[in-house]
């Protein structure tokens, strides 16, 4: 018999959530084969079985929170030919003959009371005990009748019934009538929410704005994109231009590339640029390492690979740790102007926006030009207005003279 244990995830991560069981009791598993997917604050991690055999029992359900080092499943010897009974059948069997009940379902079922006969995950039972909730009163979402943590949480936050007035069809409001949909936030979404709130509460964040005439960048990209693709097998986008411009501006304004450590300001002598990527699970920020040492093709290739890993949910913790500055592009969703929020301990983030043609004064003439608003959010405890405005102005000037940017990179 081999135990499946939650592995060490990262220095700052001590728990995760069971996102998906890839194997069920009775399934055959090979040594090194993935058995469960864990969702952590930053990435999803697939856990392997260290032994070959048959999954004998699962000790946690999908949606349960588990700790590093916790045993979550067991693998025993066997051929896997005898699959366990469905949950509904197991419930009936356990209710009638508890002494002979199979132990392939990770729940505790007894016949002493209606609550004890309710099928529930261990974590759900624990939470129900802490909140003083009778499991038999909970309406689970699971069609098989299994109560999970989210069911307990939803029940505990539901308004208590009142006896002051009778409930009629005209006045009744419930989630069952289709007017509401309650969706539990994923672990990642909860982490994003708490960290964004923490940033707003713990920093003196301000935002300064400017606008960039994208005429020359777009013209240069149009002229060079085919040859660029032929030479490097990667497409020339705008992100490499912005990344290079940001690196050049960070070198001139080093406090924008820093962080606070107690009473010290730590200026980073490296340029690891985070590129925000939107995924179904939320925003993630993989890092382009040593962006100052990479050319345009290497940056575009790096961004493309990281974006694909993010969309495929294959990012590793090492892909997202240690960035010194972040670029986020709300323009891909049509955002004209926004105020980006600082990323973690960083003191600066650049927000890109959609390119929109607008009338602009060029000398004594009015011309229609493709313009982009850009925003720099910064921690005013470290960065003064002079540096923030100067940084953003330099980014603007470099992008309006892209030939110089490419020649000097």
CSV table of C-alpha atoms in Angstrom, one decimal:
chain,number,residue,atom,x,y,z
A,1,UNK,CA,0.0,0.0,0.0
A,2,UNK,CA,1.4,3.4,-1.0
A,3,UNK,CA,0.2,6.8,0.2
A,4,UNK,CA,-0.4,9.7,-2.1
A,5,UNK,CA,0.8,12.8,-0.2
A,6,UNK,CA,0.5,16.5,-1.1
A,7,UNK,CA,4.1,17.4,-2.1
A,8,UNK,CA,6.1,20.5,-1.1
A,9,UNK,CA,4.7,23.1,-3.5
A,10,UNK,CA,6.8,26.2,-2.9
A,11,UNK,CA,8.3,28.1,0.1
A,12,UNK,CA,5.2,30.3,0.6
A,13,UNK,CA,2.5,27.8,-0.3
A,14,UNK,CA,1.3,25.4,2.4
A,15,UNK,CA,-2.0,24.2,1.1
A,16,UNK,CA,-3.9,23.6,-2.1
A,17,UNK,CA,-7.4,22.6,-3.4
A,18,UNK,CA,-8.2,19.3,-5.1
A,19,UNK,CA,-9.1,20.6,-8.6
A,20,UNK,CA,-9.6,17.2,-10.3
A,21,UNK,CA,-9.0,13.6,-9.5
A,22,UNK,CA,-7.5,12.0,-12.6
A,23,UNK,CA,-7.9,8.5,-11.2
A,24,UNK,CA,-10.8,7.0,-9.3
A,25,UNK,CA,-11.0,4.0,-6.9
A,26,UNK,CA,-10.5,0.8,-8.8
A,27,UNK,CA,-8.4,2.5,-11.6
A,28,UNK,CA,-5.0,1.2,-12.5
A,29,UNK,CA,-2.1,3.6,-12.1
A,30,UNK,CA,1.4,3.3,-13.3
A,31,UNK,CA,4.5,4.5,-11.4
A,32,UNK,CA,5.0,8.2,-12.3
A,33,UNK,CA,1.5,8.6,-13.7
A,34,UNK,CA,-0.6,11.7,-12.7
A,35,UNK,CA,-3.3,10.9,-10.2
A,36,UNK,CA,-4.6,14.3,-9.1
A,37,UNK,CA,-4.5,17.9,-10.0
A,38,UNK,CA,-4.0,20.5,-7.2
A,39,UNK,CA,-4.9,24.1,-7.5
A,40,UNK,CA,-2.7,26.5,-5.6
A,41,UNK,CA,-2.6,30.2,-5.2
A,42,UNK,CA,-0.5,30.6,-8.3
A,43,UNK,CA,-0.6,27.5,-10.5
A,44,UNK,CA,-2.1,24.1,-10.9
A,45,UNK,CA,0.2,21.2,-9.9
A,46,UNK,CA,-0.3,17.5,-11.1
A,47,UNK,CA,0.7,14.9,-8.5
A,48,UNK,CA,2.1,11.6,-9.5
A,49,UNK,CA,1.9,8.1,-8.0
A,50,UNK,CA,5.2,6.8,-6.7
A,51,UNK,CA,4.0,3.2,-7.1
A,52,UNK,CA,2.2,1.2,-9.7
A,53,UNK,CA,-1.0,-0.5,-8.6
A,54,UNK,CA,-4.7,0.2,-8.2
A,55,UNK,CA,-6.3,3.3,-6.5
A,56,UNK,CA,-7.9,1.8,-3.4
A,57,UNK,CA,-9.4,5.0,-1.8
A,58,UNK,CA,-9.5,8.7,-2.1
A,59,UNK,CA,-9.3,10.6,1.2
A,60,UNK,CA,-10.3,14.0,-0.1
A,61,UNK,CA,-12.9,15.2,-2.6
A,62,UNK,CA,-12.7,17.7,-5.4
A,63,UNK,CA,-13.0,21.2,-3.9
A,64,UNK,CA,-11.4,20.2,-0.6
A,65,UNK,CA,-8.5,22.1,0.8
A,66,UNK,CA,-5.5,20.0,1.6
A,67,UNK,CA,-2.2,20.7,3.4
A,68,UNK,CA,1.3,19.9,2.3
A,69,UNK,CA,2.2,16.5,3.7
A,70,UNK,CA,-1.4,15.3,4.0
A,71,UNK,CA,-2.3,11.9,2.7
A,72,UNK,CA,-5.1,12.3,0.1
A,73,UNK,CA,-5.2,8.8,-1.5
A,74,UNK,CA,-3.9,5.3,-1.3
A,75,UNK,CA,-2.6,3.0,-4.0
A,76,UNK,CA,-2.6,-0.8,-3.4
A,77,UNK,CA,-1.5,-3.9,-5.3
A,78,UNK,CA,-4.0,-5.4,-7.8
A,79,UNK,CA,-5.2,-5.5,-11.3
A,80,UNK,CA,-7.9,-2.9,-11.1
A,81,UNK,CA,-10.6,-5.2,-12.5
A,82,UNK,CA,-13.1,-4.6,-9.7
A,83,UNK,CA,-14.4,-1.0,-9.9
A,84,UNK,CA,-16.2,0.5,-6.9
A,85,UNK,CA,-19.9,0.9,-6.8
A,86,UNK,CA,-21.4,4.3,-7.7
A,87,UNK,CA,-21.8,6.8,-4.8
A,88,UNK,CA,-25.6,6.5,-4.8
A,89,UNK,CA,-25.4,2.7,-4.5
A,90,UNK,CA,-22.7,2.9,-1.9
A,91,UNK,CA,-24.9,5.2,0.2
A,92,UNK,CA,-27.7,2.7,0.1
A,93,UNK,CA,-25.5,-0.2,0.9
A,94,UNK,CA,-23.8,1.6,3.8
A,95,UNK,CA,-27.1,2.7,5.3
A,96,UNK,CA,-28.5,-0.9,5.3
A,97,UNK,CA,-25.3,-2.9,6.2
A,98,UNK,CA,-22.7,-0.6,7.6
A,99,UNK,CA,-20.5,-3.4,8.8
A,100,UNK,CA,-20.0,-4.7,5.3
A,101,UNK,CA,-19.9,-1.3,3.5
A,102,UNK,CA,-17.1,-1.0,1.0
A,103,UNK,CA,-14.4,1.5,1.9
A,104,UNK,CA,-13.6,2.9,-1.6
A,105,UNK,CA,-15.5,6.1,-1.0
A,106,UNK,CA,-13.7,8.7,1.2
A,107,UNK,CA,-16.6,9.5,3.5
A,108,UNK,CA,-17.7,8.4,6.9
A,109,UNK,CA,-21.2,6.9,6.8
A,110,UNK,CA,-23.1,5.5,9.8
A,111,UNK,CA,-26.7,4.8,10.6
A,112,UNK,CA,-27.1,6.5,14.0
A,113,UNK,CA,-28.8,9.6,12.6
A,114,UNK,CA,-30.0,11.3,9.4
A,115,UNK,CA,-26.9,13.5,9.6
A,116,UNK,CA,-24.6,10.6,9.9
A,117,UNK,CA,-26.2,8.9,6.9
A,118,UNK,CA,-25.5,11.9,4.7
A,119,UNK,CA,-22.7,11.4,2.3
A,120,UNK,CA,-20.1,14.2,2.7
A,121,UNK,CA,-16.4,14.8,2.2
A,122,UNK,CA,-14.3,14.9,5.3
A,123,UNK,CA,-13.6,18.6,4.9
A,124,UNK,CA,-17.3,19.3,4.6
A,125,UNK,CA,-18.1,17.3,7.8
A,126,UNK,CA,-15.4,19.3,9.6
A,127,UNK,CA,-16.7,22.6,8.4
A,128,UNK,CA,-20.2,21.7,9.3
A,129,UNK,CA,-19.2,20.7,12.8
A,130,UNK,CA,-17.3,24.0,13.2
A,131,UNK,CA,-20.4,26.0,12.1
A,132,UNK,CA,-22.9,23.8,14.0
A,133,UNK,CA,-24.8,22.9,10.8
A,134,UNK,CA,-26.7,19.6,10.4
A,135,UNK,CA,-25.6,18.0,7.2
A,136,UNK,CA,-29.0,16.6,6.5
A,137,UNK,CA,-30.4,20.1,6.2
A,138,UNK,CA,-28.0,21.0,3.3
A,139,UNK,CA,-29.1,20.8,-0.3
A,140,UNK,CA,-25.9,19.6,-2.2
A,141,UNK,CA,-25.2,20.7,-5.8
A,142,UNK,CA,-23.8,17.2,-6.6
A,143,UNK,CA,-26.5,15.2,-8.4
A,144,UNK,CA,-25.4,12.1,-6.5
A,145,UNK,CA,-26.2,13.8,-3.2
A,146,UNK,CA,-22.7,14.3,-1.9
A,147,UNK,CA,-22.1,17.3,0.3
A,148,UNK,CA,-19.0,19.3,-0.3
A,149,UNK,CA,-17.3,22.2,1.4
A,150,UNK,CA,-18.9,24.8,-1.0
A,151,UNK,CA,-22.4,23.4,-0.1
A,152,UNK,CA,-21.7,23.9,3.6
A,153,UNK,CA,-20.4,27.4,3.0
A,154,UNK,CA,-23.4,28.3,0.8
A,155,UNK,CA,-25.7,27.0,3.5
A,156,UNK,CA,-24.0,29.0,6.2
A,157,UNK,CA,-24.3,32.3,4.3
A,158,UNK,CA,-27.9,31.8,3.3
A,159,UNK,CA,-30.4,34.0,5.2
A,160,UNK,CA,-32.2,32.3,8.0
A,161,UNK,CA,-35.9,31.6,7.5
A,162,UNK,CA,-38.3,34.0,9.3
A,163,UNK,CA,-41.6,33.2,10.9
A,164,UNK,CA,-42.8,36.7,10.9
A,165,UNK,CA,-44.8,36.4,7.7
A,166,UNK,CA,-45.9,33.4,5.6
A,167,UNK,CA,-44.0,32.8,2.4
A,168,UNK,CA,-46.0,32.9,-0.7
A,169,UNK,CA,-45.2,32.3,-4.3
A,170,UNK,CA,-45.3,36.0,-5.0
A,171,UNK,CA,-42.8,36.9,-2.3
A,172,UNK,CA,-40.5,33.9,-2.2
A,173,UNK,CA,-36.9,34.5,-3.5
A,174,UNK,CA,-34.4,31.7,-3.6
A,175,UNK,CA,-31.5,30.5,-5.8
A,176,UNK,CA,-33.8,27.7,-7.1
A,177,UNK,CA,-36.0,30.1,-9.0
A,178,UNK,CA,-33.2,31.0,-11.4
A,179,UNK,CA,-32.8,34.6,-10.3
A,180,UNK,CA,-29.4,34.0,-8.6
A,181,UNK,CA,-26.4,31.8,-9.3
A,182,UNK,CA,-24.0,31.3,-6.5
A,183,UNK,CA,-20.5,30.4,-7.6
A,184,UNK,CA,-17.7,29.8,-5.2
A,185,UNK,CA,-14.5,31.7,-6.0
A,186,UNK,CA,-11.6,29.5,-7.1
A,187,UNK,CA,-8.5,29.5,-4.8
A,188,UNK,CA,-6.7,31.5,-7.4
A,189,UNK,CA,-9.5,34.1,-7.6
A,190,UNK,CA,-9.6,34.4,-3.8
A,191,UNK,CA,-5.8,34.9,-3.8
A,192,UNK,CA,-6.0,37.6,-6.5
A,193,UNK,CA,-8.8,39.4,-4.6
A,194,UNK,CA,-6.9,39.4,-1.3
A,195,UNK,CA,-3.6,40.4,-2.8
A,196,UNK,CA,-5.1,43.3,-4.8
A,197,UNK,CA,-6.9,44.5,-1.7
A,198,UNK,CA,-3.6,44.2,0.2
A,199,UNK,CA,-1.8,46.3,-2.4
A,200,UNK,CA,-4.4,49.0,-2.2
A,201,UNK,CA,-4.2,49.1,1.6
A,202,UNK,CA,-0.5,48.9,2.0
A,203,UNK,CA,0.9,51.2,-0.7
A,204,UNK,CA,0.6,54.8,-1.6
A,205,UNK,CA,-0.4,54.1,-5.1
A,206,UNK,CA,-0.8,56.8,-7.7
A,207,UNK,CA,-1.2,56.7,-11.5
A,208,UNK,CA,0.2,59.1,-14.1
A,209,UNK,CA,-0.9,59.0,-17.8
A,210,UNK,CA,0.4,59.9,-21.2
A,211,UNK,CA,-0.4,59.0,-24.8
A,212,UNK,CA,1.7,57.5,-27.6
A,213,UNK,CA,1.5,58.2,-31.3
A,214,UNK,CA,1.7,54.6,-32.6
A,215,UNK,CA,2.2,55.7,-36.3
A,216,UNK,CA,5.9,54.9,-36.5
A,217,UNK,CA,5.7,51.6,-34.6
A,218,UNK,CA,2.9,50.4,-36.7
A,219,UNK,CA,4.6,51.4,-39.9
A,220,UNK,CA,7.9,49.8,-38.9
A,221,UNK,CA,6.1,46.6,-37.8
A,222,UNK,CA,4.2,46.5,-41.1
A,223,UNK,CA,7.5,46.8,-43.1
A,224,UNK,CA,9.5,44.3,-41.1
A,225,UNK,CA,7.0,41.7,-40.0
A,226,UNK,CA,7.3,39.3,-43.0
A,227,UNK,CA,11.1,39.3,-43.0
A,228,UNK,CA,11.1,39.1,-39.2
A,229,UNK,CA,9.0,36.0,-39.3
A,230,UNK,CA,11.1,34.4,-42.0
A,231,UNK,CA,14.3,35.1,-40.1
A,232,UNK,CA,13.1,34.1,-36.6
A,233,UNK,CA,10.0,32.0,-37.1
A,234,UNK,CA,8.1,34.2,-34.6
A,235,UNK,CA,5.7,37.1,-35.3
A,236,UNK,CA,6.7,40.7,-34.5
A,237,UNK,CA,4.2,42.2,-32.1
A,238,UNK,CA,3.9,45.3,-30.0
A,239,UNK,CA,5.0,43.7,-26.7
A,240,UNK,CA,8.7,43.5,-27.7
A,241,UNK,CA,8.7,47.2,-28.4
A,242,UNK,CA,7.1,48.0,-25.1
A,243,UNK,CA,9.3,45.6,-23.2
A,244,UNK,CA,12.5,47.1,-24.7
A,245,UNK,CA,11.3,50.7,-24.1
A,246,UNK,CA,10.4,49.8,-20.5
A,247,UNK,CA,13.9,48.3,-19.9
A,248,UNK,CA,15.6,51.4,-21.3
A,249,UNK,CA,13.5,53.7,-19.0
A,250,UNK,CA,14.1,51.5,-16.0
A,251,UNK,CA,17.8,51.9,-16.5
A,252,UNK,CA,17.5,55.7,-16.4
A,253,UNK,CA,15.0,55.6,-13.5
A,254,UNK,CA,16.2,52.8,-11.3
A,255,UNK,CA,13.8,53.5,-8.4
A,256,UNK,CA,10.9,52.4,-10.7
A,257,UNK,CA,12.7,49.0,-10.7
A,258,UNK,CA,12.8,48.5,-7.0
A,259,UNK,CA,10.9,47.3,-3.9
A,260,UNK,CA,10.6,48.2,-0.2
A,261,UNK,CA,12.2,45.9,2.4
A,262,UNK,CA,11.4,47.4,5.8
A,263,UNK,CA,13.3,50.6,6.1
A,264,UNK,CA,15.3,49.9,2.9
A,265,UNK,CA,14.7,50.5,-0.8
A,266,UNK,CA,16.1,47.6,-2.7
A,267,UNK,CA,17.0,48.6,-6.3
A,268,UNK,CA,17.0,45.6,-8.6
A,269,UNK,CA,20.0,45.3,-10.9
A,270,UNK,CA,18.2,42.9,-13.2
A,271,UNK,CA,15.3,43.3,-15.6
A,272,UNK,CA,12.8,40.5,-15.2
A,273,UNK,CA,9.6,41.9,-16.8
A,274,UNK,CA,6.3,40.4,-15.9
A,275,UNK,CA,3.8,40.2,-18.8
A,276,UNK,CA,0.2,39.9,-17.6
A,277,UNK,CA,-1.8,37.1,-19.3
A,278,UNK,CA,-5.5,36.6,-18.9
A,279,UNK,CA,-6.7,33.0,-18.5
A,280,UNK,CA,-10.0,31.4,-17.6
A,281,UNK,CA,-8.8,31.0,-14.0
A,282,UNK,CA,-7.8,34.7,-13.7
A,283,UNK,CA,-4.9,36.9,-14.5
A,284,UNK,CA,-1.4,35.5,-14.2
A,285,UNK,CA,2.0,37.2,-14.7
A,286,UNK,CA,4.7,35.0,-16.2
A,287,UNK,CA,8.2,36.6,-16.3
A,288,UNK,CA,10.5,37.4,-19.2
A,289,UNK,CA,13.9,36.9,-17.6
A,290,UNK,CA,16.8,39.2,-18.3
A,291,UNK,CA,14.8,41.2,-20.8
A,292,UNK,CA,17.7,43.6,-21.2
A,293,UNK,CA,19.9,40.8,-22.7
A,294,UNK,CA,17.3,39.5,-25.1
A,295,UNK,CA,16.7,40.8,-28.7
A,296,UNK,CA,13.2,41.4,-30.1
A,297,UNK,CA,12.9,37.9,-31.5
A,298,UNK,CA,13.9,36.3,-28.2
A,299,UNK,CA,11.4,38.5,-26.3
A,300,UNK,CA,8.5,37.7,-28.7
A,301,UNK,CA,9.3,34.0,-28.6
A,302,UNK,CA,9.5,34.0,-24.8
A,303,UNK,CA,6.2,35.8,-24.5
A,304,UNK,CA,4.5,33.5,-26.9
A,305,UNK,CA,5.7,30.4,-25.0
A,306,UNK,CA,4.7,31.8,-21.6
A,307,UNK,CA,1.3,32.8,-22.9
A,308,UNK,CA,0.6,29.3,-24.3
A,309,UNK,CA,1.7,27.7,-21.1
A,310,UNK,CA,-0.7,30.1,-19.2
A,311,UNK,CA,-3.6,29.2,-21.4
A,312,UNK,CA,-2.9,25.5,-21.2
A,313,UNK,CA,-2.5,25.9,-17.4
A,314,UNK,CA,1.0,24.6,-17.5
A,315,UNK,CA,2.9,27.5,-15.9
A,316,UNK,CA,5.3,26.5,-13.1
A,317,UNK,CA,5.9,28.5,-10.0
A,318,UNK,CA,9.3,29.4,-11.3
A,319,UNK,CA,7.7,31.0,-14.4
A,320,UNK,CA,6.0,33.6,-12.2
A,321,UNK,CA,8.4,34.4,-9.3
A,322,UNK,CA,10.8,37.2,-8.9
A,323,UNK,CA,9.6,39.8,-11.4
A,324,UNK,CA,10.9,43.4,-11.0
A,325,UNK,CA,8.3,45.3,-13.1
A,326,UNK,CA,5.0,44.4,-14.9
A,327,UNK,CA,3.4,45.3,-18.2
A,328,UNK,CA,-0.4,44.7,-18.6
A,329,UNK,CA,-2.3,45.2,-21.8
A,330,UNK,CA,-6.0,46.0,-21.3
A,331,UNK,CA,-6.2,47.1,-24.9
A,332,UNK,CA,-6.6,43.5,-26.1
A,333,UNK,CA,-10.1,43.7,-24.5
A,334,UNK,CA,-10.9,47.1,-25.9
A,335,UNK,CA,-10.0,49.2,-22.8
A,336,UNK,CA,-9.3,52.8,-23.7
A,337,UNK,CA,-8.0,53.9,-20.3
A,338,UNK,CA,-7.6,52.3,-16.9
A,339,UNK,CA,-5.6,52.4,-13.7
A,340,UNK,CA,-3.5,49.2,-13.2
A,341,UNK,CA,-2.9,47.9,-9.7
A,342,UNK,CA,0.7,47.2,-8.6
A,343,UNK,CA,1.8,43.6,-8.7
A,344,UNK,CA,2.9,42.2,-5.3
A,345,UNK,CA,6.0,44.0,-3.9
A,346,UNK,CA,6.8,45.8,-7.2
A,347,UNK,CA,6.6,49.6,-7.1
A,348,UNK,CA,5.6,50.1,-10.8
A,349,UNK,CA,3.3,48.7,-13.5
A,350,UNK,CA,2.7,49.9,-17.0
A,351,UNK,CA,-0.8,49.7,-18.5
A,352,UNK,CA,-1.2,49.6,-22.3
A,353,UNK,CA,-4.6,50.3,-23.9
A,354,UNK,CA,-6.4,50.0,-27.2
A,355,UNK,CA,-5.1,51.9,-30.2
A,356,UNK,CA,-7.7,54.4,-31.4
A,357,UNK,CA,-7.5,56.9,-34.2
A,358,UNK,CA,-7.9,60.5,-33.0
A,359,UNK,CA,-7.4,64.0,-34.4
A,360,UNK,CA,-4.0,65.2,-33.2
A,361,UNK,CA,-2.2,68.5,-33.7
A,362,UNK,CA,1.0,67.9,-35.8
A,363,UNK,CA,2.8,71.2,-36.2
A,364,UNK,CA,0.2,73.5,-37.5
A,365,UNK,CA,-2.0,70.8,-38.9
A,366,UNK,CA,-4.7,68.5,-37.5
A,367,UNK,CA,-4.0,64.9,-38.5
A,368,UNK,CA,-5.7,61.6,-37.7
A,369,UNK,CA,-3.2,59.4,-35.9
A,370,UNK,CA,-3.4,56.0,-34.2
A,371,UNK,CA,-3.0,56.9,-30.5
A,372,UNK,CA,-2.7,54.8,-27.3
A,373,UNK,CA,-3.1,56.0,-23.8
A,374,UNK,CA,-0.6,54.5,-21.4
A,375,UNK,CA,-0.6,54.6,-17.6
A,376,UNK,CA,2.1,54.1,-15.0
A,377,UNK,CA,0.8,53.2,-11.5
A,378,UNK,CA,3.6,53.6,-8.9
A,379,UNK,CA,4.2,53.5,-5.2
A,380,UNK,CA,4.6,57.1,-4.1
A,381,UNK,CA,6.6,56.0,-1.1
A,382,UNK,CA,9.5,55.2,-3.4
A,383,UNK,CA,8.9,57.1,-6.6
A,384,UNK,CA,8.4,60.8,-6.8
A,385,UNK,CA,6.3,62.5,-9.4
A,386,UNK,CA,9.3,63.7,-11.3
A,387,UNK,CA,10.6,60.1,-11.8
A,388,UNK,CA,7.2,58.7,-12.7
A,389,UNK,CA,6.5,61.4,-15.3
A,390,UNK,CA,10.0,61.1,-16.6
A,391,UNK,CA,9.8,57.4,-16.9
A,392,UNK,CA,6.5,57.4,-18.8
A,393,UNK,CA,7.7,60.3,-21.1
A,394,UNK,CA,10.8,58.3,-22.0
A,395,UNK,CA,8.7,55.2,-22.8
A,396,UNK,CA,6.6,57.4,-25.1
A,397,UNK,CA,9.6,59.0,-26.9
A,398,UNK,CA,11.3,55.6,-27.5
A,399,UNK,CA,8.1,54.1,-29.0
A,400,UNK,CA,7.6,57.1,-31.2
A,401,UNK,CA,11.1,56.6,-32.5
A,402,UNK,CA,11.1,52.7,-32.9
A,403,UNK,CA,14.1,52.6,-35.3
A,404,UNK,CA,16.4,53.9,-32.6
A,405,UNK,CA,14.9,51.5,-30.1
A,406,UNK,CA,15.6,48.5,-32.4
A,407,UNK,CA,19.1,49.7,-33.4
A,408,UNK,CA,20.1,50.2,-29.7
A,409,UNK,CA,18.8,46.9,-28.5
